[in-house]
PDB file of C-alpha atoms in Angstrom:
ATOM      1  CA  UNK A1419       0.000   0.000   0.000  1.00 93.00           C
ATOM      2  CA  UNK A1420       0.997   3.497  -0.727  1.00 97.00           C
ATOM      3  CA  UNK A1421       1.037   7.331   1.026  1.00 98.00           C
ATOM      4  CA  UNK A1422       1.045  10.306  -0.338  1.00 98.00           C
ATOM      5  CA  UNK A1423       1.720  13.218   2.114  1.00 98.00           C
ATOM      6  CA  UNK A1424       0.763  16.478   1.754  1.00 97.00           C
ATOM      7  CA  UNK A1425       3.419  18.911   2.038  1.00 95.00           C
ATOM      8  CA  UNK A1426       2.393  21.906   0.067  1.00 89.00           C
ATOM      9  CA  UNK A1427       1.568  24.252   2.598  1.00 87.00           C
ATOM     10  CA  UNK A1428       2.538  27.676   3.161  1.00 81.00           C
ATOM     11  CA  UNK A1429       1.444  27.784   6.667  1.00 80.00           C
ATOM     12  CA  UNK A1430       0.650  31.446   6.590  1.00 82.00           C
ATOM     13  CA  UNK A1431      -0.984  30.927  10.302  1.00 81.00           C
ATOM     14  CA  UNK A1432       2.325  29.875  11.746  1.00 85.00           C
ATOM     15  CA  UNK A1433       4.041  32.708  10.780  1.00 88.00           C
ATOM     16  CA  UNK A1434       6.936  33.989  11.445  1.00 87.00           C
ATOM     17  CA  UNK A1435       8.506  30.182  11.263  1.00 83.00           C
ATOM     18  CA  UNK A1436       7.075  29.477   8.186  1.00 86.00           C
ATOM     19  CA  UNK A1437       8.415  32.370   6.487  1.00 90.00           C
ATOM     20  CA  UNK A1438      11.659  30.476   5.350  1.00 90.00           C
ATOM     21  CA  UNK A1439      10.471  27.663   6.638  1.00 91.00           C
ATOM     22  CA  UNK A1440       7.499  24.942   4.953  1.00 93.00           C
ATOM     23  CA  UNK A1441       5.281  23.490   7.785  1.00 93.00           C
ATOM     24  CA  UNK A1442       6.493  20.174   7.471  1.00 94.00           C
ATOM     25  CA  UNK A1443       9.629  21.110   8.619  1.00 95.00           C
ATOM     26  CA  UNK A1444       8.518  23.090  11.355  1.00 93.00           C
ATOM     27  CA  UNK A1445      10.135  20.866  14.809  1.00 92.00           C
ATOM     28  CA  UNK A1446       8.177  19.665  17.446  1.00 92.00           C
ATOM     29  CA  UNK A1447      10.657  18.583  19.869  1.00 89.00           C
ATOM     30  CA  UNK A1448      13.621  18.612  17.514  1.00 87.00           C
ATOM     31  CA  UNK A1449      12.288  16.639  15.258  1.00 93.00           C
ATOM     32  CA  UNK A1450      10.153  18.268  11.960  1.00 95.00           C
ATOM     33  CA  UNK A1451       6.631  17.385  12.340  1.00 95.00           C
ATOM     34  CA  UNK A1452       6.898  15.473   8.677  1.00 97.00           C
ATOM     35  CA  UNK A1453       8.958  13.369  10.312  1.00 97.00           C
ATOM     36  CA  UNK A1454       6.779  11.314  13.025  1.00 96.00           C
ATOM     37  CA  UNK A1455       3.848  11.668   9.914  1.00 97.00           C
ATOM     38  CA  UNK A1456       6.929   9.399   8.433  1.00 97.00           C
ATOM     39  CA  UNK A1457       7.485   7.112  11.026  1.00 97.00           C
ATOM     40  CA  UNK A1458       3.900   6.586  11.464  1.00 97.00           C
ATOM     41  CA  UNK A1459       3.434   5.038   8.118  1.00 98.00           C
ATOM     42  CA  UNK A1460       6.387   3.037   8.419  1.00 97.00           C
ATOM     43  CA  UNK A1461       5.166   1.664  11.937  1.00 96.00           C
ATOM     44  CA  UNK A1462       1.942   0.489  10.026  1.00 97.00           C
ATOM     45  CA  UNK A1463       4.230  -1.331   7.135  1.00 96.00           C
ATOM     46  CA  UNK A1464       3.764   1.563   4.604  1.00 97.00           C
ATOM     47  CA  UNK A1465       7.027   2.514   3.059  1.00 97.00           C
ATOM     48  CA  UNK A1466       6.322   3.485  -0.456  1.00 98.00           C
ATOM     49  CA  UNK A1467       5.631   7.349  -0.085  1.00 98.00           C
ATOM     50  CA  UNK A1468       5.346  10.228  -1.895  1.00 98.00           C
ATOM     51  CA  UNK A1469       5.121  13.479  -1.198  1.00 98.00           C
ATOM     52  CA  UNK A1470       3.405  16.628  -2.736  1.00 97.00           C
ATOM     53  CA  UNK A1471       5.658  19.267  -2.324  1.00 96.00           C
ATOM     54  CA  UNK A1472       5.090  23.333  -3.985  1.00 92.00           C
ATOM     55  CA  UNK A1473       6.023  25.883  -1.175  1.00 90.00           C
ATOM     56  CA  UNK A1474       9.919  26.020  -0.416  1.00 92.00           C
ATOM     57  CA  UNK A1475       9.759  21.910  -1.361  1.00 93.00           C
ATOM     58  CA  UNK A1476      13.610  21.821  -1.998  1.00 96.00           C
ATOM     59  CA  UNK A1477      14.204  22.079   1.894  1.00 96.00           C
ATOM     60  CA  UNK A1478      11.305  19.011   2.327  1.00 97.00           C
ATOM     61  CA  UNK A1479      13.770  17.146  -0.648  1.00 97.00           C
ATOM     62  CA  UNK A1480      17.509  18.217   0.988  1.00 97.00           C
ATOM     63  CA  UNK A1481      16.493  17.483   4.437  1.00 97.00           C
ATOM     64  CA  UNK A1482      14.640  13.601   3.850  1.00 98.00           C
ATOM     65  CA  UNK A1483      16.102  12.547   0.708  1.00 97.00           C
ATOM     66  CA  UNK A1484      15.240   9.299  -0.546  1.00 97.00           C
ATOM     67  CA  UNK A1485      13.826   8.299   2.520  1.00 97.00           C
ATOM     68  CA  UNK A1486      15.844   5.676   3.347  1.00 97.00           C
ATOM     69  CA  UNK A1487      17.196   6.959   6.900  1.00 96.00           C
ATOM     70  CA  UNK A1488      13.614   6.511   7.805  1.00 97.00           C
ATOM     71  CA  UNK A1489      13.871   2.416   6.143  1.00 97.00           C
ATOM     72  CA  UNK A1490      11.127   4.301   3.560  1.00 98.00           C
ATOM     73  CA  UNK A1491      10.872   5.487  -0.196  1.00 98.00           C
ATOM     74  CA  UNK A1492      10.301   8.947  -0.527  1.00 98.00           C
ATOM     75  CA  UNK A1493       9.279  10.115  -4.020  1.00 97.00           C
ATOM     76  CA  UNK A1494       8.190  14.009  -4.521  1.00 98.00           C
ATOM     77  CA  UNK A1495       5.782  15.456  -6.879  1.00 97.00           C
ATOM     78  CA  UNK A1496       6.049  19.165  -7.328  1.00 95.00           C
ATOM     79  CA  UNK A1497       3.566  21.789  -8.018  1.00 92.00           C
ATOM     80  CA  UNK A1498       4.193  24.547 -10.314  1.00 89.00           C
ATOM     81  CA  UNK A1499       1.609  26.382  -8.660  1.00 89.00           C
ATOM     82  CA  UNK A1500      -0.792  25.566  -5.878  1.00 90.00           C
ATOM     83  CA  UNK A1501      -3.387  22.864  -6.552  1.00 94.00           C
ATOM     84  CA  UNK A1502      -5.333  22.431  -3.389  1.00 93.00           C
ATOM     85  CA  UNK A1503      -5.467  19.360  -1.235  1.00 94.00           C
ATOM     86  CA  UNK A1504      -7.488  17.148  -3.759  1.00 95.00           C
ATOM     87  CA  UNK A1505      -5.401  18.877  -6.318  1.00 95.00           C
ATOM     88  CA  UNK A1506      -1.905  17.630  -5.677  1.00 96.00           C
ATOM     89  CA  UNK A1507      -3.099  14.423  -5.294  1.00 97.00           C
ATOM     90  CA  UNK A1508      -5.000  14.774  -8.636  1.00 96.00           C
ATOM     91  CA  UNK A1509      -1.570  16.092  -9.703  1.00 95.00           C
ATOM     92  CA  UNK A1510       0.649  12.619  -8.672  1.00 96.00           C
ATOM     93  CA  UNK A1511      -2.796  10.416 -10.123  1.00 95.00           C
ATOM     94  CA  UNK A1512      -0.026   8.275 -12.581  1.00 95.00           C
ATOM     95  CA  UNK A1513       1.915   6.650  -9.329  1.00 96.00           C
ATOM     96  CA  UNK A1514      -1.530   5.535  -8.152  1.00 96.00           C
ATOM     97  CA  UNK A1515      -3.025   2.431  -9.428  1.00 93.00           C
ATOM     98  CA  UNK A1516      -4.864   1.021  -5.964  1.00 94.00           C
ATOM     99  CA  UNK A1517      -5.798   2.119  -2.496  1.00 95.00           C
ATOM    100  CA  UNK A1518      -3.773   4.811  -0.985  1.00 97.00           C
ATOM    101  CA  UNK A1519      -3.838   6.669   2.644  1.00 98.00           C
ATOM    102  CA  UNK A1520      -3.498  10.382   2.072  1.00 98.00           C
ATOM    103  CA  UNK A1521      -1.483  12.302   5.641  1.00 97.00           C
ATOM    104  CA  UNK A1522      -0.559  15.448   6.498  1.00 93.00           C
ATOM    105  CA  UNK A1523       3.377  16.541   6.439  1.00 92.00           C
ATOM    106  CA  UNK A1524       2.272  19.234   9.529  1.00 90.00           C
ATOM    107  CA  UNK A1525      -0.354  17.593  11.686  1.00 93.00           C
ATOM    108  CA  UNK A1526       0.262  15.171  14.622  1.00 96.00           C
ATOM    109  CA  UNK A1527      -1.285  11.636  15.088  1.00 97.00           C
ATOM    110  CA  UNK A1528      -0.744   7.990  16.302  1.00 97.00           C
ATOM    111  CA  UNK A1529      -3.766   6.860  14.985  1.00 97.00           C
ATOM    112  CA  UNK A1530      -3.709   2.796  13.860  1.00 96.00           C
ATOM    113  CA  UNK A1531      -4.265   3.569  10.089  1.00 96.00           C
ATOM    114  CA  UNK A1532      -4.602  -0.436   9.821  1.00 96.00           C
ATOM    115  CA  UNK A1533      -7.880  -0.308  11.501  1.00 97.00           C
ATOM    116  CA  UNK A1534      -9.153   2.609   9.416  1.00 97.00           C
ATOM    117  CA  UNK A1535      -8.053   0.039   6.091  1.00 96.00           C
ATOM    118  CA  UNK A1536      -9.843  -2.539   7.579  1.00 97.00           C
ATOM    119  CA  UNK A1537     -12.980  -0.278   7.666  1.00 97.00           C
ATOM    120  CA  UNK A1538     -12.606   1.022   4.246  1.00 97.00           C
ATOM    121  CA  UNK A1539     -12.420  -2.612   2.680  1.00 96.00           C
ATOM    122  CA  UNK A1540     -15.471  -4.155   4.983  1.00 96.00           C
ATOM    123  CA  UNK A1541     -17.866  -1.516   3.858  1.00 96.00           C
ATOM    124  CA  UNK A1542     -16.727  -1.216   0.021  1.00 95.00           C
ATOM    125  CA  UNK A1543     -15.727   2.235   0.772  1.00 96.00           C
ATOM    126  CA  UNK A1544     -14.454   4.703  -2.454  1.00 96.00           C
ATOM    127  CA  UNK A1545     -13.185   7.572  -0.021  1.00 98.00           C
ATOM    128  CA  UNK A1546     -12.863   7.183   3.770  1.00 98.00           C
ATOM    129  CA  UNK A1547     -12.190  10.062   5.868  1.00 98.00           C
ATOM    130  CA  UNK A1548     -10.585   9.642   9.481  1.00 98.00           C
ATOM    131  CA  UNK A1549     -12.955  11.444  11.761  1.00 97.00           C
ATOM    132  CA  UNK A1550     -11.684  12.705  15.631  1.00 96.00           C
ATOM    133  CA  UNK A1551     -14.415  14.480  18.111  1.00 95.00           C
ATOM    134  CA  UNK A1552     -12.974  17.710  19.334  1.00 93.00           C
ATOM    135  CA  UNK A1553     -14.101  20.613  21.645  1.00 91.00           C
ATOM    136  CA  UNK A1554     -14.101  23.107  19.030  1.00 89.00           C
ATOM    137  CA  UNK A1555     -15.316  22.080  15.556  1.00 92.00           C
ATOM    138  CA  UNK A1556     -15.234  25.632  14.319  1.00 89.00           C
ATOM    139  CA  UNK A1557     -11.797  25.858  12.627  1.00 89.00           C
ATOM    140  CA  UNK A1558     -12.632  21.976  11.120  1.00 93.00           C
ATOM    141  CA  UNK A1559     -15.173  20.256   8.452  1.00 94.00           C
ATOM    142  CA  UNK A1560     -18.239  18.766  10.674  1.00 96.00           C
ATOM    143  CA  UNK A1561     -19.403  15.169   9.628  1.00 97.00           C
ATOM    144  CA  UNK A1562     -22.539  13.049  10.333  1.00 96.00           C
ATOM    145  CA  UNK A1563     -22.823   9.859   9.134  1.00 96.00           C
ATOM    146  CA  UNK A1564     -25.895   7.142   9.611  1.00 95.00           C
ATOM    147  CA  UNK A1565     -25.335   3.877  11.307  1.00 93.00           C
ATOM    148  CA  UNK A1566     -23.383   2.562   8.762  1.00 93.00           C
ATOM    149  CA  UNK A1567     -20.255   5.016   8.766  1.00 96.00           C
ATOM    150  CA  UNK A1568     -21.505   6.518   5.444  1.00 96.00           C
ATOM    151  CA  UNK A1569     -21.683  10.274   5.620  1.00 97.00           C
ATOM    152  CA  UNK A1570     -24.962  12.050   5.088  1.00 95.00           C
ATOM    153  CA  UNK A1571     -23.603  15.453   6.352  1.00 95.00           C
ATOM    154  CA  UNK A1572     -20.686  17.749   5.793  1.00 95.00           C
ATOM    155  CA  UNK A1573     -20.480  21.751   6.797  1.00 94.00           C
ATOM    156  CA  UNK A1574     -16.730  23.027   6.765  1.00 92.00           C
ATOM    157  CA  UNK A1575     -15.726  25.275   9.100  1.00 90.00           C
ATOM    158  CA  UNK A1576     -19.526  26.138  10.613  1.00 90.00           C
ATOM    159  CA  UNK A1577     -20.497  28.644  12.449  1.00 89.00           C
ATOM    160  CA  UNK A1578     -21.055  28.729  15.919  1.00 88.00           C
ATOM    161  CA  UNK A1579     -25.412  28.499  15.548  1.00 89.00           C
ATOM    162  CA  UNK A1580     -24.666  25.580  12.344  1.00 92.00           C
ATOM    163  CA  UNK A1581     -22.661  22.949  14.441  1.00 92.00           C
ATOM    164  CA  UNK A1582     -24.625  19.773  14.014  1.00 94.00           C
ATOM    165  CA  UNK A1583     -21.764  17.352  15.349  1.00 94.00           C
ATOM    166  CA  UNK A1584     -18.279  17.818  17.239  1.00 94.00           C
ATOM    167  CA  UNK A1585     -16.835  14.943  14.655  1.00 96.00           C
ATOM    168  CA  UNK A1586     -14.556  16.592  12.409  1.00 97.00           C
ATOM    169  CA  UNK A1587     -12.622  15.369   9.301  1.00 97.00           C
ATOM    170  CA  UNK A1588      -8.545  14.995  10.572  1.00 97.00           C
ATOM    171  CA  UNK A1589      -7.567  15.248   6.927  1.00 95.00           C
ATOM    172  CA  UNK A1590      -6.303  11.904   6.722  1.00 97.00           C
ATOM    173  CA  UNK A1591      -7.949   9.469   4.228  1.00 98.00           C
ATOM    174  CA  UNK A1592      -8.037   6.490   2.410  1.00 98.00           C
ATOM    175  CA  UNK A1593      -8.853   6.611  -0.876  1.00 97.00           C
ATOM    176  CA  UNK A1594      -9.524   4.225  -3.761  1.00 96.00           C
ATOM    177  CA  UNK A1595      -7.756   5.574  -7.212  1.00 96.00           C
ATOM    178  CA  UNK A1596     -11.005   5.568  -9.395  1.00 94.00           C
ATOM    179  CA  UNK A1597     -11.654   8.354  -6.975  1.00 94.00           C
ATOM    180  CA  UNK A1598      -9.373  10.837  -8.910  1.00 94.00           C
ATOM    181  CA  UNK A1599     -11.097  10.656 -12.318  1.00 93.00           C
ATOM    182  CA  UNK A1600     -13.928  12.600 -10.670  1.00 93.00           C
ATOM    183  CA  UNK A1601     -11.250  15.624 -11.065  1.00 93.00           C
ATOM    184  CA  UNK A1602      -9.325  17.494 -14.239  1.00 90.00           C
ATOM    185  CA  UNK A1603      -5.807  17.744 -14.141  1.00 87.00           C
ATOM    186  CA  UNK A1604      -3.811  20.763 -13.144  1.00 88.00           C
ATOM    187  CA  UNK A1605      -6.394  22.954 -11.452  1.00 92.00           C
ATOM    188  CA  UNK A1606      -6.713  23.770  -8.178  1.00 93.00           C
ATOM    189  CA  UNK A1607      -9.241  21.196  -5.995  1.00 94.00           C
ATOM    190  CA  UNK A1608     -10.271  20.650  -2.423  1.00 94.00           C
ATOM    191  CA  UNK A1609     -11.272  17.297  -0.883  1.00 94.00           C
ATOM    192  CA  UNK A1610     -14.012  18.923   1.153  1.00 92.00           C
ATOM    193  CA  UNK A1611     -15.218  21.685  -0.540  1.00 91.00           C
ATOM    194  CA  UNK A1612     -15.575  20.373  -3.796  1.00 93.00           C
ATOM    195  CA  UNK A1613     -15.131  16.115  -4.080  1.00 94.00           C
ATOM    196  CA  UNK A1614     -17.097  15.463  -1.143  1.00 95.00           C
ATOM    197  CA  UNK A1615     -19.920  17.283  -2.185  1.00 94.00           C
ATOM    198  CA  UNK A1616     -19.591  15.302  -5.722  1.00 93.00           C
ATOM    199  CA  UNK A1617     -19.507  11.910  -4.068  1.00 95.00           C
ATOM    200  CA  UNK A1618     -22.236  12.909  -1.888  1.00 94.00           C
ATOM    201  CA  UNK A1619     -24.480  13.960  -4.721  1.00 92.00           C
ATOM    202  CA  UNK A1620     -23.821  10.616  -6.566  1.00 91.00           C
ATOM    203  CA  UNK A1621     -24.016   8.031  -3.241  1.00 91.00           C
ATOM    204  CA  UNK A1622     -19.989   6.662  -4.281  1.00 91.00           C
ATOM    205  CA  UNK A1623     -19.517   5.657  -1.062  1.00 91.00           C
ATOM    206  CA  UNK A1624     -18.228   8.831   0.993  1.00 97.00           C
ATOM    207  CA  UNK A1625     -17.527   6.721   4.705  1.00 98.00           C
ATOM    208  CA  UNK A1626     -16.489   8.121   8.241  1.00 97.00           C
ATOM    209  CA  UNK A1627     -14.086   6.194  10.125  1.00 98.00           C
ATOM    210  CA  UNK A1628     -14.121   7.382  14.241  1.00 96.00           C
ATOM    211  CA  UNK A1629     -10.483   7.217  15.128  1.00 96.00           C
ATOM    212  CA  UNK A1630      -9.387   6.408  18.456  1.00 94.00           C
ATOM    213  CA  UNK A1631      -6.159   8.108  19.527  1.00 95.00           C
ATOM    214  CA  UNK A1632      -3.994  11.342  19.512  1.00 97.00           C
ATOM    215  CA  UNK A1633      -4.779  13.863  16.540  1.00 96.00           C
ATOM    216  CA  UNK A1634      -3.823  17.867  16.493  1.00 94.00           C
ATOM    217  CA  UNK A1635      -3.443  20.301  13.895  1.00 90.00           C
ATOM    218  CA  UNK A1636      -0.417  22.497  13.728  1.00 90.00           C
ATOM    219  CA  UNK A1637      -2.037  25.380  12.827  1.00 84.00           C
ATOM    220  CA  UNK A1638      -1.793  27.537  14.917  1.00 89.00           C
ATOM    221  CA  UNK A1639       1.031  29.140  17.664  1.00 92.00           C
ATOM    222  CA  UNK A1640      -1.448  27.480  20.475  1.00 93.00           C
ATOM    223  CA  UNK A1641      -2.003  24.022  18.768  1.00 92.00           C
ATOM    224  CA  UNK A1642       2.194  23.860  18.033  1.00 93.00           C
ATOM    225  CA  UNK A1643       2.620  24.974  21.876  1.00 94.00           C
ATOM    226  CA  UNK A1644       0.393  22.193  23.190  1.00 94.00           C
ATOM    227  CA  UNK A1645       0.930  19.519  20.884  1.00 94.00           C
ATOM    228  CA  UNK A1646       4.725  19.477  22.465  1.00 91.00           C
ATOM    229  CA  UNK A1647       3.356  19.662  25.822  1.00 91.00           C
ATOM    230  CA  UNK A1648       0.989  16.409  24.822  1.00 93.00           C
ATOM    231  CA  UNK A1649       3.688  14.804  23.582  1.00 91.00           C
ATOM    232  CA  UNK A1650       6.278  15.581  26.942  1.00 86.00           C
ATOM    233  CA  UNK A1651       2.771  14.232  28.903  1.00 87.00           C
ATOM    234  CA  UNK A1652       3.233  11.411  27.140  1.00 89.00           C
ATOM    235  CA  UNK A1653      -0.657  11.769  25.122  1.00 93.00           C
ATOM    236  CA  UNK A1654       0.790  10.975  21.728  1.00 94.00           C
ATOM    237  CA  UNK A1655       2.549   7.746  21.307  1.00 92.00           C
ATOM    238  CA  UNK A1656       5.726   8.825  19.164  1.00 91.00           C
ATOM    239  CA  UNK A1657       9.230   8.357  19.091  1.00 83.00           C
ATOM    240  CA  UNK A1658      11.172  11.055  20.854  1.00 79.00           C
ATOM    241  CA  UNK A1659      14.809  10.657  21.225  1.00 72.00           C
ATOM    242  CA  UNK A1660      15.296  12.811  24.403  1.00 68.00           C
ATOM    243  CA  UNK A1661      15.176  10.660  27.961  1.00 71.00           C
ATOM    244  CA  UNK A1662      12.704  12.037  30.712  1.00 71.00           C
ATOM    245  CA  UNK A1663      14.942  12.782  33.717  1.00 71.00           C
ATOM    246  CA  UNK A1664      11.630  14.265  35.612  1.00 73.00           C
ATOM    247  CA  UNK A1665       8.034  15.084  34.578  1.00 71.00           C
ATOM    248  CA  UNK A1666       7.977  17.481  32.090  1.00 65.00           C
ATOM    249  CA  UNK A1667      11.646  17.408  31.816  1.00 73.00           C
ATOM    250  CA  UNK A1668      13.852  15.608  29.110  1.00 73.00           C
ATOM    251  CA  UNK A1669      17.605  15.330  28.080  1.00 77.00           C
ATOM    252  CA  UNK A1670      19.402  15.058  25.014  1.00 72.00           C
ATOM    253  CA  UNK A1671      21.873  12.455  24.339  1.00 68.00           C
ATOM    254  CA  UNK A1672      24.917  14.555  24.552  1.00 70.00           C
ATOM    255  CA  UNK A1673      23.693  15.988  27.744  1.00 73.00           C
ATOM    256  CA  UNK A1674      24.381  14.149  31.586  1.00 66.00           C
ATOM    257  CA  UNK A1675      21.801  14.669  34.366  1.00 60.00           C
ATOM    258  CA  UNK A1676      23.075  14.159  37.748  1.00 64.00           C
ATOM    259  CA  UNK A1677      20.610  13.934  40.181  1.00 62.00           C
ATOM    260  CA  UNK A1678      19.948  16.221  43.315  1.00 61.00           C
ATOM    261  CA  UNK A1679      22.261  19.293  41.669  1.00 55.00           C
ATOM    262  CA  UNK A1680      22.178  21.258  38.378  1.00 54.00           C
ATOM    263  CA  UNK A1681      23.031  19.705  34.845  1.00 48.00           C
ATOM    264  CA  UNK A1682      26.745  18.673  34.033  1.00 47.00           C
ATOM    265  CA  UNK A1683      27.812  19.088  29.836  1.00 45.00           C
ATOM    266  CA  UNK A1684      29.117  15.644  28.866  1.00 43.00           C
ATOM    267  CA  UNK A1685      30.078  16.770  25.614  1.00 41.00           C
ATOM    268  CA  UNK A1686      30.161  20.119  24.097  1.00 39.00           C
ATOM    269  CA  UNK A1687      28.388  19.201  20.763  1.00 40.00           C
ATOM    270  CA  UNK A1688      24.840  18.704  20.089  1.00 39.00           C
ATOM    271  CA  UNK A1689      23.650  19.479  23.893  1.00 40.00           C
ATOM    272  CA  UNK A1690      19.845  19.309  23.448  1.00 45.00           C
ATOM    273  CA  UNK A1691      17.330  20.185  26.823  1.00 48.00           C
ATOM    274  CA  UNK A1692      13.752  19.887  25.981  1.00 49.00           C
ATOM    275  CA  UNK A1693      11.338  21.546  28.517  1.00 46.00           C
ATOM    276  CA  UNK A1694       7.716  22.353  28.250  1.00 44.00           C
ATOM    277  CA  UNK A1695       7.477  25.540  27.545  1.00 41.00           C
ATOM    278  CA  UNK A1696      10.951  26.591  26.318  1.00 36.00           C
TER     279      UNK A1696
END
């Protein structure tokens, strides 16, 4: 199975870092948030990636390569100008040719992406979105779907007096490749503005699969502040190569702790202290 991650973005929100910066390589923790999107796939046996790139895309390409640091194979797609989410997928259509899971390259998530397949395949599904219940729905699409999973309602970004359901659409999908000939070719498209109307309108199978797990957006300074304190609290299951010395508290690798007095360098390169808040 394949992944295409979406890492197109100009991340206007999280300015000033993403003014020389593209999202996905925006660190949470020291690590770019592409990165754990990466390691994600490759925990659930996906390898073969590629990745939509348009904004600043030659630091995405310098900094992961081929992919195979990560035991993965990273091919890129570029975008002359932007295409939208549906779009760039549209845009990378000929390296498609069965079910794919569409990601994020600056959103965080340990969601099991197997059990979201296994949904998708049991109930014939053409597009599944990955649905998460949140306290706020306003910045996010709102879904409601019957008994079955299959979605009978979608409002993006609702006002406060239109929110019919606190299930929103994470932006991760599974999608079957027949899917894209519902689009043209180089124009700019959005998955829920314009497909998901379309396969609404024609009952293809538009399913919602409710996620269990961690899920935030990095849009925002406060979402990128407390998705690092979630993952020093340990709410996100991901990799972090710093050791926690006390709550909240981590050390690098090239750092020494010793306990009851301050922190002594072990080695002058690479020192690395992660705190909450810092």
């Amino acid at each position: 199975m394949k992944a295409v991650i979406l890492a197109g973005g100009r991340g206007t929100r999280l300015h000033p870092f993403t003014r020389r910066m593209p999202k996905p390589l925006v660190p949470l923790l020291n690590k770019p948030v592409m990165e754990y999107s990466i390691e994600l796939l490759k925990k659930h046996g996906i390898s073969d990636i590629i990745v939509t790139l348009q904004y600043l895309g030659d630091q995405i390409v310098n900094y992961f390569g081929d992919g195979s640091r990560w035991g993965v194979n990273l091919s890129y797609v570029l975008e002359d100008a932007p295409l939208g989410t549906a779009g760039s997928v549209k845009n990378a259509e000929d390296l498609l040719d069965e079910p794919f899971i569409v990601i994020s390259g600056d959103a965080l998530t340990d969601f099991d992406l197997i059990d979201g397949l296994v949904f998708h395949l049991q109930n014939k599904s053409l597009f599944t979105v990955f649905m998460k219940e949140v306290k706020n729905p306003a910045k996010f699409g709102i879904i409601q779907t019957d008994h079955n999973g299959k979605i009978k309602r979608f409002l993006e970004k609702p006002q406060k007096d239109q929110e019919f359901s606190r299930v929103v659409n994470t932006g991760i999908y599974i999608v079957d490749p027949h899917v894209l000939c519902l689009m043209e070719k180089n124009r700019e498209y959005d998955f829920s503005k314009e497909l998901f109307p379309k396969l609404m309108e024609n009952n293809m199978g538009l399913y919602g699969f409710k996620a269990k797990g961690y899920w935030k957006d990095i849009g925002s300074h406060e979402d990128y502040r407390q998705a690092q304190y979630d993952m020093l609290e340990r709410k996100v299951q991901v990799s972090l190569q710093e050791e926690d010395v006390l709550p909240k508290l981590w050390v690098g690798s090239h750092v020494r702790y010793i306990r009851g007095s301050s922190f002594s360098e072990k080695s002058s390169k690479s020192k690395t202290l992660v705190k909450a808040g810092f």
